[in-house]
Short mmCIF file of N, CA and C in Angstrom, two decimals:
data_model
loop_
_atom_site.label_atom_id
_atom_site.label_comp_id
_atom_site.label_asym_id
_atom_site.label_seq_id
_atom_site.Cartn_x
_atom_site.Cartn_y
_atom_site.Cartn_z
N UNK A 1 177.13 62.95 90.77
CA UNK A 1 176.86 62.55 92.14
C UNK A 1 178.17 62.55 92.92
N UNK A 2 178.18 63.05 93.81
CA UNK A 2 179.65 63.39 95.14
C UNK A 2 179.52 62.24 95.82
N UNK A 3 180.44 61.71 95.87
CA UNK A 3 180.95 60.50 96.77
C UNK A 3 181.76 60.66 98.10
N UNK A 4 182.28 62.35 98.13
CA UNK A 4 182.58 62.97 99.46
C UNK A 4 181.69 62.98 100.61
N UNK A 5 181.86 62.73 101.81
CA UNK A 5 180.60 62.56 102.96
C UNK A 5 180.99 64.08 103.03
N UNK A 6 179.86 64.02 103.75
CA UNK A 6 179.38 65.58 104.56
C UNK A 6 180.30 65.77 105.71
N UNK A 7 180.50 66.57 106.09
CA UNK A 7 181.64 67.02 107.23
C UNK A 7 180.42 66.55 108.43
N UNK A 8 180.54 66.47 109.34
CA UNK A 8 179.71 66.86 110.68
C UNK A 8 180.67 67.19 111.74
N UNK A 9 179.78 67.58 112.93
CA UNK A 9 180.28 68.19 114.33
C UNK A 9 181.02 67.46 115.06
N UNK A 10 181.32 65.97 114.73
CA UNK A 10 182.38 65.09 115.13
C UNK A 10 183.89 65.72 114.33
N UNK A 11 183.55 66.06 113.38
CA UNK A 11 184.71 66.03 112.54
C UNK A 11 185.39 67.32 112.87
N UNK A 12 184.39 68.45 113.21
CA UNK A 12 185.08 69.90 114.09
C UNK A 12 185.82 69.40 115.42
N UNK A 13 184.82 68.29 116.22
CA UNK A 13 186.14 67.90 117.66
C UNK A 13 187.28 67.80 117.11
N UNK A 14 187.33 66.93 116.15
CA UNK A 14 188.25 66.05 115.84
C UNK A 14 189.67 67.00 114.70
N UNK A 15 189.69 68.63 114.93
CA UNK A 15 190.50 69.19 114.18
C UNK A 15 191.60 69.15 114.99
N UNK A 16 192.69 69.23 114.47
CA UNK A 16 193.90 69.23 115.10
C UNK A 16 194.12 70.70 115.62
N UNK A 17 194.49 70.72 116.38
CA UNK A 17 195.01 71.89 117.57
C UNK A 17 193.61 72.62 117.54
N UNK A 18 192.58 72.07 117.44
CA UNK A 18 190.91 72.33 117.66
C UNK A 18 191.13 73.83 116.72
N UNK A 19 191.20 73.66 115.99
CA UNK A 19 191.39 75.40 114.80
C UNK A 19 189.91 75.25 115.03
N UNK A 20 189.68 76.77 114.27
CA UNK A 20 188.18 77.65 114.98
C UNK A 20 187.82 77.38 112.74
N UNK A 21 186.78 76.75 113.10
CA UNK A 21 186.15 76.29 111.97
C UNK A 21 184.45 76.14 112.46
N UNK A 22 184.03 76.66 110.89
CA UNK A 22 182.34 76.07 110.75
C UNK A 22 182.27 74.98 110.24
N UNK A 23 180.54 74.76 109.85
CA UNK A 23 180.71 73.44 108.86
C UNK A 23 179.28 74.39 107.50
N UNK A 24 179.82 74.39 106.42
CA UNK A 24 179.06 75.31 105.24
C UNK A 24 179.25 74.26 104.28
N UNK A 25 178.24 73.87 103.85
CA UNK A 25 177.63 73.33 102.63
C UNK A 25 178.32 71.53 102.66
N UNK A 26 178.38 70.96 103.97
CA UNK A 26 178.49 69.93 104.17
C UNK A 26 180.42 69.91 104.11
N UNK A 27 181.38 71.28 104.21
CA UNK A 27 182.23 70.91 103.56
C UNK A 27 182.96 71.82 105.42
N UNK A 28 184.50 71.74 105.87
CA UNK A 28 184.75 72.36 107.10
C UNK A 28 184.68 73.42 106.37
N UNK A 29 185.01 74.59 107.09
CA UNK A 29 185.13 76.10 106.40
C UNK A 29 186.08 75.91 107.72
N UNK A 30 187.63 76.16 107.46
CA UNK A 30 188.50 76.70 108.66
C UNK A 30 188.67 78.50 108.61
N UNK A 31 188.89 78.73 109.43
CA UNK A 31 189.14 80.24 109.42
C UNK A 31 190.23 80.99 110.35
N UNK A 32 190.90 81.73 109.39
CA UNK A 32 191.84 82.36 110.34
C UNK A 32 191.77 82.84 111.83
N UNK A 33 193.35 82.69 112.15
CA UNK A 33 193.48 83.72 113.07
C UNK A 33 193.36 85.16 113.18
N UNK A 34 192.98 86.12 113.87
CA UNK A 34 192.65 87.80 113.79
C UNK A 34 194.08 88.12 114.13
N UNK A 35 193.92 89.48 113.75
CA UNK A 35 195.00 90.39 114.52
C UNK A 35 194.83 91.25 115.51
N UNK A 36 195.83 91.99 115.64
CA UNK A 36 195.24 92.86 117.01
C UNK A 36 194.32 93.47 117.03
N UNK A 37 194.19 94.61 116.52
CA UNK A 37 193.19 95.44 116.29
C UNK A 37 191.57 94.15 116.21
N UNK A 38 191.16 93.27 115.11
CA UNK A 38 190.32 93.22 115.91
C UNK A 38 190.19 91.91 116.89
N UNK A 39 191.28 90.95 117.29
CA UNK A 39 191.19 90.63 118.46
C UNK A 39 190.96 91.36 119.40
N UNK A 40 191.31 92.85 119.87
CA UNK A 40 190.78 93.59 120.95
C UNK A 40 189.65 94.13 120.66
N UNK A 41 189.49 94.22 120.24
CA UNK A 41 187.39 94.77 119.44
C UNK A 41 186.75 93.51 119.84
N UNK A 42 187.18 92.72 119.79
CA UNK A 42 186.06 91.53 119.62
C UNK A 42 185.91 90.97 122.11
N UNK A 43 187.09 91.51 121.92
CA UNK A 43 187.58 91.14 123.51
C UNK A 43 186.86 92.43 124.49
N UNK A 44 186.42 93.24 123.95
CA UNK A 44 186.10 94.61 124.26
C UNK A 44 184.38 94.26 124.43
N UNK A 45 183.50 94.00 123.07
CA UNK A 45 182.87 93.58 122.76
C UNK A 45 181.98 92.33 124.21
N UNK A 46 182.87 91.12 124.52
CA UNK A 46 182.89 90.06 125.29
C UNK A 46 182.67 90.78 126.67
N UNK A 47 183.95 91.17 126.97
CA UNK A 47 183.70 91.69 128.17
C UNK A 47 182.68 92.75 128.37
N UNK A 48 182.21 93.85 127.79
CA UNK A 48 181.39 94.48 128.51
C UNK A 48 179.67 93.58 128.26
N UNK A 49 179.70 92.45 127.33
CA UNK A 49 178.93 92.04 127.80
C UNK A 49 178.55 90.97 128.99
N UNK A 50 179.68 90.47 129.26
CA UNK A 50 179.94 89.83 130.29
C UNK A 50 179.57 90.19 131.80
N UNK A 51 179.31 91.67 131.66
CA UNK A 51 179.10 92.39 132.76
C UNK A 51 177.74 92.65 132.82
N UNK A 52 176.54 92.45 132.06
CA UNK A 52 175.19 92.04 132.41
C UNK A 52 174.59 90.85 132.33
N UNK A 53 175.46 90.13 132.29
CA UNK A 53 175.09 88.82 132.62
C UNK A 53 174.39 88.74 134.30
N UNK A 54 173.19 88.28 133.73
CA UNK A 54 172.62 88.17 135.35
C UNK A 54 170.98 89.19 135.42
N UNK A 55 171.68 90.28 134.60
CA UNK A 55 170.23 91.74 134.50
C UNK A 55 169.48 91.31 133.58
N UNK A 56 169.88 90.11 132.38
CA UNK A 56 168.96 89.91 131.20
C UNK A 56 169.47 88.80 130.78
N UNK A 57 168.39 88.04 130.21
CA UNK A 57 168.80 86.26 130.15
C UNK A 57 169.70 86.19 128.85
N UNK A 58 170.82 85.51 129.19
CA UNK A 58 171.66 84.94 128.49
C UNK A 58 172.99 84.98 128.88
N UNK A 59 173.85 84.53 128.00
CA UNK A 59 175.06 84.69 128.62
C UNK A 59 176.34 84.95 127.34
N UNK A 60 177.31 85.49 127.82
CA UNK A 60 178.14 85.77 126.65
C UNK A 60 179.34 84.80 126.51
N UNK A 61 179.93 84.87 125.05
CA UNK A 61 180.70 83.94 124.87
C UNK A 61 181.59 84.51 124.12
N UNK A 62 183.16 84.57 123.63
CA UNK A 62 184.04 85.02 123.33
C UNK A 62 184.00 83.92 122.46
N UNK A 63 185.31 84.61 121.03
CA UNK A 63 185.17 83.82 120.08
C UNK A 63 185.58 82.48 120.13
N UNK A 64 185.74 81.33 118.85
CA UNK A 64 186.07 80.25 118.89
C UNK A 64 184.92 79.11 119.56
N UNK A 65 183.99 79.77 120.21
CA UNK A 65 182.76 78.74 120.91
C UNK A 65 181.94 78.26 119.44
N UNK A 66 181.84 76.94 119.35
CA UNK A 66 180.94 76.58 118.54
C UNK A 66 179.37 76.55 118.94
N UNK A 67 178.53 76.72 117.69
CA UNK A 67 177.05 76.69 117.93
C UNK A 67 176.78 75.89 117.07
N UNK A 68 176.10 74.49 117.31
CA UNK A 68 175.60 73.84 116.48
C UNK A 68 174.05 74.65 115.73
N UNK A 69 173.87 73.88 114.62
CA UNK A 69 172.73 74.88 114.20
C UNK A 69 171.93 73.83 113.41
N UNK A 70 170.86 73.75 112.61
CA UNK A 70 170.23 72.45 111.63
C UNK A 70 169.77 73.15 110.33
N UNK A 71 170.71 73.56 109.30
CA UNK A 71 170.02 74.47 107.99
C UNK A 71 170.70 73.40 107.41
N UNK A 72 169.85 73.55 106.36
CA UNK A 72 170.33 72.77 105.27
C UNK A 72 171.61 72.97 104.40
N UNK A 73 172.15 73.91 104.68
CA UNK A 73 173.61 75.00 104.13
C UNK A 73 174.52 74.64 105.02
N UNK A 74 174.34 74.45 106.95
CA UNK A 74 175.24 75.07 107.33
C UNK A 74 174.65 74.35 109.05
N UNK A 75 175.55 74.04 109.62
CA UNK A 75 175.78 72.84 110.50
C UNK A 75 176.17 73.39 111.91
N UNK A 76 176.88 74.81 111.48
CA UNK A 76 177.65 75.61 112.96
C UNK A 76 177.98 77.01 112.86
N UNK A 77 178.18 77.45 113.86
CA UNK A 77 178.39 79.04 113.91
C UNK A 77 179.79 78.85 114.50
N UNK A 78 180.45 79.82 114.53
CA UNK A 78 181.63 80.32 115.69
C UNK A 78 181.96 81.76 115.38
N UNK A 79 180.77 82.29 115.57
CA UNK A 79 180.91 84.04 115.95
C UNK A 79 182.86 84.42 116.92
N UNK A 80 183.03 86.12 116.40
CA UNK A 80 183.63 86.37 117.04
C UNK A 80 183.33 86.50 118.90
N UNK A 81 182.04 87.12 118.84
CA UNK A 81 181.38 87.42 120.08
C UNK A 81 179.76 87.08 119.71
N UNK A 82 179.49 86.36 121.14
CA UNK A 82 177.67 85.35 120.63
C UNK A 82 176.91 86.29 121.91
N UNK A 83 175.90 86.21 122.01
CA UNK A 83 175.08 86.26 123.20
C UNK A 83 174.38 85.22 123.16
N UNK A 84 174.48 84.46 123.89
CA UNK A 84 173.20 82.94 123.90
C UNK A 84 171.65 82.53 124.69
N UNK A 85 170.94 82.43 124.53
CA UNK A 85 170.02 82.20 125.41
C UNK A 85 169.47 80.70 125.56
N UNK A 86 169.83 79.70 126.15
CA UNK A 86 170.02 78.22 126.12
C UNK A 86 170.46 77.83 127.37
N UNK A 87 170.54 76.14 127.24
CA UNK A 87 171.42 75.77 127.89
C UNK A 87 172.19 75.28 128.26
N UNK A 88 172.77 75.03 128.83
CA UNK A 88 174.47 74.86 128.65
C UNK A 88 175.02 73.77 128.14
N UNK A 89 175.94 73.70 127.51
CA UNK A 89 176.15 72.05 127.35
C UNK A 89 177.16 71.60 127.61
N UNK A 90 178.09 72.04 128.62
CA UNK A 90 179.49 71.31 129.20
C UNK A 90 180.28 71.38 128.22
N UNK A 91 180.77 70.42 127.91
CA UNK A 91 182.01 70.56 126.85
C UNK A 91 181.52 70.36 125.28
N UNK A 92 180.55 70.23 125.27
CA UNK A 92 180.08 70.20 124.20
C UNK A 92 179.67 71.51 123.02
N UNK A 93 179.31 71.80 122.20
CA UNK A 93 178.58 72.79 121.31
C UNK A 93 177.76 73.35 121.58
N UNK A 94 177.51 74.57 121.74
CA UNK A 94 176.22 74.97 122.24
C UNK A 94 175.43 74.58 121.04
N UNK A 95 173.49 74.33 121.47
CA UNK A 95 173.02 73.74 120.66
C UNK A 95 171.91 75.23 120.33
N UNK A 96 171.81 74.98 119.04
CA UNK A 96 171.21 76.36 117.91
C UNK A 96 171.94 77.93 118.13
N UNK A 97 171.38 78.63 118.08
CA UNK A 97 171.93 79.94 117.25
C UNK A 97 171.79 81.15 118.45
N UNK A 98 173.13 81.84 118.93
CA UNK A 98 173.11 82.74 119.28
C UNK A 98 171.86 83.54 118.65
N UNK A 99 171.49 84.70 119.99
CA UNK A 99 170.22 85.39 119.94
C UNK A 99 170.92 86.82 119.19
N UNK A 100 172.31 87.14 119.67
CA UNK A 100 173.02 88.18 119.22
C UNK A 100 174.78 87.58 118.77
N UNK A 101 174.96 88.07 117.84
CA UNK A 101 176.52 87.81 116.93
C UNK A 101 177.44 88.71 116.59
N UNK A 102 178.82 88.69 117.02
CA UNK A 102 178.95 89.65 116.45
C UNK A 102 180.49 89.20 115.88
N UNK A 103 180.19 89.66 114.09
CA UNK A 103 181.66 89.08 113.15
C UNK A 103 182.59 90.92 113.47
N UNK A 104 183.99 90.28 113.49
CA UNK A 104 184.91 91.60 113.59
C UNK A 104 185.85 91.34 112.50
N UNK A 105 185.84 92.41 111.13
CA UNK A 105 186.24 92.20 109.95
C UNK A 105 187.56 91.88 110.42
N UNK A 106 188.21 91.22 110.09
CA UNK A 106 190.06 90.78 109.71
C UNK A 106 190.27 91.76 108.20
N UNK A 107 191.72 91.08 108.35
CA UNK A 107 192.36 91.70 107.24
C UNK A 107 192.28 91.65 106.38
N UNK A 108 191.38 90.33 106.07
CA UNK A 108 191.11 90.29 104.51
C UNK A 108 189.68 89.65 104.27
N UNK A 109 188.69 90.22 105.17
CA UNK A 109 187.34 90.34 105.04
C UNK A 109 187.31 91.64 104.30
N UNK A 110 187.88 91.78 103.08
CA UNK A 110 187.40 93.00 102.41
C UNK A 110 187.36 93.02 101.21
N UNK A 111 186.36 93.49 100.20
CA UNK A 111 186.49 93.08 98.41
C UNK A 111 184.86 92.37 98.54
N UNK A 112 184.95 92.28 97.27
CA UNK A 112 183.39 91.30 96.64
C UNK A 112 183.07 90.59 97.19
N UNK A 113 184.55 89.09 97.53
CA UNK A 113 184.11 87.65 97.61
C UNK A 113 183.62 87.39 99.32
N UNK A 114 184.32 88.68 99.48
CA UNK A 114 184.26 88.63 101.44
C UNK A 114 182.44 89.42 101.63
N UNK A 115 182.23 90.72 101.12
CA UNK A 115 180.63 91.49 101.13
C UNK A 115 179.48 89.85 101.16
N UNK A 116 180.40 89.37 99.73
CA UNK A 116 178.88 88.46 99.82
C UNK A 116 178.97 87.07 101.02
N UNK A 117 179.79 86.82 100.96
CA UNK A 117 180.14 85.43 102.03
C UNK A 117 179.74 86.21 103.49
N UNK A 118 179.95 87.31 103.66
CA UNK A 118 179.31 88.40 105.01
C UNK A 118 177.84 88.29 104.86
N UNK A 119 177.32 88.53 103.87
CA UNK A 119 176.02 88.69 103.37
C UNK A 119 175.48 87.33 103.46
N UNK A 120 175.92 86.61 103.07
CA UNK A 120 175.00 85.01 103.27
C UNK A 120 175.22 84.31 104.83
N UNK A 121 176.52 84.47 105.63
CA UNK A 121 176.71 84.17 106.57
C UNK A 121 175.42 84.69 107.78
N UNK A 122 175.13 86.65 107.44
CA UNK A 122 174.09 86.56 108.14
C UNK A 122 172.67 86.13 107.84
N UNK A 123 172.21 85.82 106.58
CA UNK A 123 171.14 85.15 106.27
C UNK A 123 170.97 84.00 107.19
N UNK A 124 172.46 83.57 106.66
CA UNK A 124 172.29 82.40 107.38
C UNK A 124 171.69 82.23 109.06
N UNK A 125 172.60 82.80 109.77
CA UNK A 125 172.38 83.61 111.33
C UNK A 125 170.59 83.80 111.70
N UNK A 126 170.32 84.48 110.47
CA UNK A 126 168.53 84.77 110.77
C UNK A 126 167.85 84.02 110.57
N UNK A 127 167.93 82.76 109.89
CA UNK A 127 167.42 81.51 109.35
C UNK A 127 167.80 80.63 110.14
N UNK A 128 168.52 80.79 111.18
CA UNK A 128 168.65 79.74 112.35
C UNK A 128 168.52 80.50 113.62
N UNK A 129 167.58 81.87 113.90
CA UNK A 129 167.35 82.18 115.01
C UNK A 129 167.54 83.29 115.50
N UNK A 130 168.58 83.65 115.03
CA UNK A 130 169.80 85.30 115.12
C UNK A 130 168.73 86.37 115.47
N UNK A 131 168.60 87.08 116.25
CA UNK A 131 167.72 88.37 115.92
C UNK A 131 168.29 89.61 115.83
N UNK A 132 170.40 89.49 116.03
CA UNK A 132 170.74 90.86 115.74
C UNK A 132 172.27 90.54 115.08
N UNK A 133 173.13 90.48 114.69
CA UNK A 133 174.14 90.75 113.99
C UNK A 133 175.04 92.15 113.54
N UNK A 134 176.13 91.91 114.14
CA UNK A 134 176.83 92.84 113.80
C UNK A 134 177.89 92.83 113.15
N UNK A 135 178.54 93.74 112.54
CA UNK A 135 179.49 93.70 111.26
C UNK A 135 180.35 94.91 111.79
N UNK A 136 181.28 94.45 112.69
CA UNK A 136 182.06 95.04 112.85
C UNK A 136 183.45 95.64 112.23
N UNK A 137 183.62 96.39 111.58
CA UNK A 137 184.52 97.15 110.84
C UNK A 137 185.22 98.53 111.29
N UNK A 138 186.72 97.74 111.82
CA UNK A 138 187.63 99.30 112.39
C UNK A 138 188.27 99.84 111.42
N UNK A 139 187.93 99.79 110.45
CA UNK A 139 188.69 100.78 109.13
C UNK A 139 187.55 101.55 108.90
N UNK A 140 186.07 101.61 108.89
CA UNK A 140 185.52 102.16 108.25
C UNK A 140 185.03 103.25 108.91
N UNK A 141 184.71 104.11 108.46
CA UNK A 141 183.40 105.43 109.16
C UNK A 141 182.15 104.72 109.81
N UNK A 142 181.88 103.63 109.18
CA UNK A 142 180.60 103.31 109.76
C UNK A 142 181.06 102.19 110.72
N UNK A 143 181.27 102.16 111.53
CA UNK A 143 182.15 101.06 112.53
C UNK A 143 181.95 99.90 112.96
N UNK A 144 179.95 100.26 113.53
CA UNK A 144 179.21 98.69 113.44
C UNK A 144 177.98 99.13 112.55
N UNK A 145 177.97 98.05 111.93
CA UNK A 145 176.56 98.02 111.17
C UNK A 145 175.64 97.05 112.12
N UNK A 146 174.63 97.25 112.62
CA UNK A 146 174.10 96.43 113.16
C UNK A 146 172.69 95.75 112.45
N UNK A 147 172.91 94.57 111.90
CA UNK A 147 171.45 93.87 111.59
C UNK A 147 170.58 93.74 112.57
N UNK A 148 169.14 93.02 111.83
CA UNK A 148 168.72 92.90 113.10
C UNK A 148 167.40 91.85 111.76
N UNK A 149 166.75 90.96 112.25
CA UNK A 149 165.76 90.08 111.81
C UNK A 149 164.73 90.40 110.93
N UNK A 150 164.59 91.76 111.65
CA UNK A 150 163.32 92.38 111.25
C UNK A 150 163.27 93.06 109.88
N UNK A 151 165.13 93.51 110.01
CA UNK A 151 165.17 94.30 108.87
C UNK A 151 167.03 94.07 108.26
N UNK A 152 166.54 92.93 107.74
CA UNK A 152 168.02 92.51 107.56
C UNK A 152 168.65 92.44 106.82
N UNK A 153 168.46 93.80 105.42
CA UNK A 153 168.79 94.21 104.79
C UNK A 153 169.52 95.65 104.89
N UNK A 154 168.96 96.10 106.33
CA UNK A 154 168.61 97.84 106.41
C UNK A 154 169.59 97.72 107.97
N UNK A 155 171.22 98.18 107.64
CA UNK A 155 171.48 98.03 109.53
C UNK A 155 171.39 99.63 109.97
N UNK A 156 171.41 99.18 111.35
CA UNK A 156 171.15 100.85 111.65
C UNK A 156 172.51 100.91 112.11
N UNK A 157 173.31 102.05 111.87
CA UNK A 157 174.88 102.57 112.09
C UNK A 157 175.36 102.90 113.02
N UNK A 158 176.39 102.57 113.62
CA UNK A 158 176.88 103.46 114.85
C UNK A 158 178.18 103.29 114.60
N UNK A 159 179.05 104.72 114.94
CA UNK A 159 180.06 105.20 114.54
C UNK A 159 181.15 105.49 115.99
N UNK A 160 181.89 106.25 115.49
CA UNK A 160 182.93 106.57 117.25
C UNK A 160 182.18 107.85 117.55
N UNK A 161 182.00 107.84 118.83
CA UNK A 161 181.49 108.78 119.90
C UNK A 161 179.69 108.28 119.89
N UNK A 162 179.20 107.20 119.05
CA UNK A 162 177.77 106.70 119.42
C UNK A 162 178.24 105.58 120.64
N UNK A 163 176.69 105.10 120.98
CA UNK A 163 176.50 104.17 121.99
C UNK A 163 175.48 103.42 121.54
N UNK A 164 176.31 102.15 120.85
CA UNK A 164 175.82 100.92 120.57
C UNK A 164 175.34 100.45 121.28
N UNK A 165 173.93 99.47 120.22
CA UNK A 165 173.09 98.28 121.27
C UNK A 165 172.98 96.63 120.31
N UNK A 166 172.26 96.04 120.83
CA UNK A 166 171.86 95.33 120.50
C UNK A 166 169.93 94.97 120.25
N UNK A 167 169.74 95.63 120.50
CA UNK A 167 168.38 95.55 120.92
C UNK A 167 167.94 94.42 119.56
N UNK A 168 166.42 93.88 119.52
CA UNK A 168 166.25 93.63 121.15
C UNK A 168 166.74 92.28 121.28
N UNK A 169 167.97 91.90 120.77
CA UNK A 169 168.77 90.55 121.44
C UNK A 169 169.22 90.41 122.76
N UNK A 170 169.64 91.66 123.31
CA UNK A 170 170.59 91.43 124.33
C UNK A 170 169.62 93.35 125.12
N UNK A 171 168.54 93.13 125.61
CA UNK A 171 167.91 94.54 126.31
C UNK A 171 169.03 94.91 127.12
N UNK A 172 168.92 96.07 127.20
CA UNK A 172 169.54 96.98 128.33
C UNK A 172 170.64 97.41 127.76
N UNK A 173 171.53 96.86 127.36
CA UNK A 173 172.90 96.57 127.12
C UNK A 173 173.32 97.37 125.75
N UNK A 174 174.42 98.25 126.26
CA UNK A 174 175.58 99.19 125.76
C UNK A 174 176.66 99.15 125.86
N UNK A 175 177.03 100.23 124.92
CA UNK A 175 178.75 100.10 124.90
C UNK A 175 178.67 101.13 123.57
N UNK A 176 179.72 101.58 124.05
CA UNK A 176 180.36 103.07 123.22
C UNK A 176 181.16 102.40 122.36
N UNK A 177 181.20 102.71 121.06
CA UNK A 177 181.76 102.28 120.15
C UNK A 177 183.88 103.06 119.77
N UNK A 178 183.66 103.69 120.42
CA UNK A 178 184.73 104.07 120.83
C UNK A 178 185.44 103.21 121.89
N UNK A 179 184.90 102.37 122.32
CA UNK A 179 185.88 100.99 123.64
C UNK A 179 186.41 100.25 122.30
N UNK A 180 186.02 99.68 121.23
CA UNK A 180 186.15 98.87 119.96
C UNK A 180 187.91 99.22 119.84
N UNK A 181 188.42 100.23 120.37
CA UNK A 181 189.71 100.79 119.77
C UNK A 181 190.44 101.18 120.82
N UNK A 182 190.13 100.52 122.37
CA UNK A 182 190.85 100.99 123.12
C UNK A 182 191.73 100.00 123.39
#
């Protein structure tokens, strides 16, 4: 029997210099800082969705925003890039689960221990609401993998010179996967 308490969403205010952390299996999960490459993917990402805000409900959020969430695993999100459909909560957490997510591999999201912690993270995502997820990767040929609820085993690919979506998290809404690297 664990005599450790459970982390909660008080205890994320309460990080020093507010570091960009979840809360997984009652325990913090802190997480690095990015680098360039995909800090500008992920900033690329933000902004062009930022620019239909208004044509289709929701709104976008750049990384470090927390999402509170209620699974029994897992307490919060902090996507690189969210699309949300909610409402607002001032200074607070947004409350449940981006409609669209999107993780941008770092430097050492790569190997076994990172595939599967990727792999349960979006379970997780679809089990609290998620209907699209993306797995953004600038090293690879396949550039975004995009999940999606329905089939969230099976992503459909888009590479440089395609024109990524989200469907149907975020309708209308594109972007050339070639901006990821500009």
């Amino acid at each position: 029997m664990s005599t450790k308490a459970r982390a909660t969403i008080e205890d994320l205010y309460g990080l020093p210099s507010h570091a960009k952390a979840e809360i997984v299996d009652g325990e913090i999960l802190l997480m690095s800082p990015t680098g360039d490459m995909p800090g500008r993917a992920a900033g690329s990402i933000y902004v062009s969705l930022r620019k239909v805000e208004g044509e289709t409900p929701g709104r976008a959020y750049p990384g470090n925003v927390g999402l509170r969430v209620d699974l029994p695993n897992r307490e919060s999100f902090s996507p690189d890039v969210a699309w949300y459909i909610g409402p607002s909560s001032g200074m607070k957490f947004l409350e449940g689960a981006p409609v669209f997510a999107v993780e941008v591999r770092s430097e050492y999201d790569y190997g076994p221990a990172a595939e599967t912690a990727m792999a349960e993270k979006r379970s997780d995502y679809f089990a609290a609401g998620t209907q699209v997820v993306w797995d953004a990767d600038l090293l690879a040929v396949d550039v975004v993998k995009s999940y999606d609820a329905n089939s969230p085993k099976t992503p459909r690919i888009f590479r440089r010179g395609d024109i990524a979506d989200a469907e149907p998290a975020v309708p209308g809404w594109r972007m050339s996967v070639d901006e990821l690297f500009s």
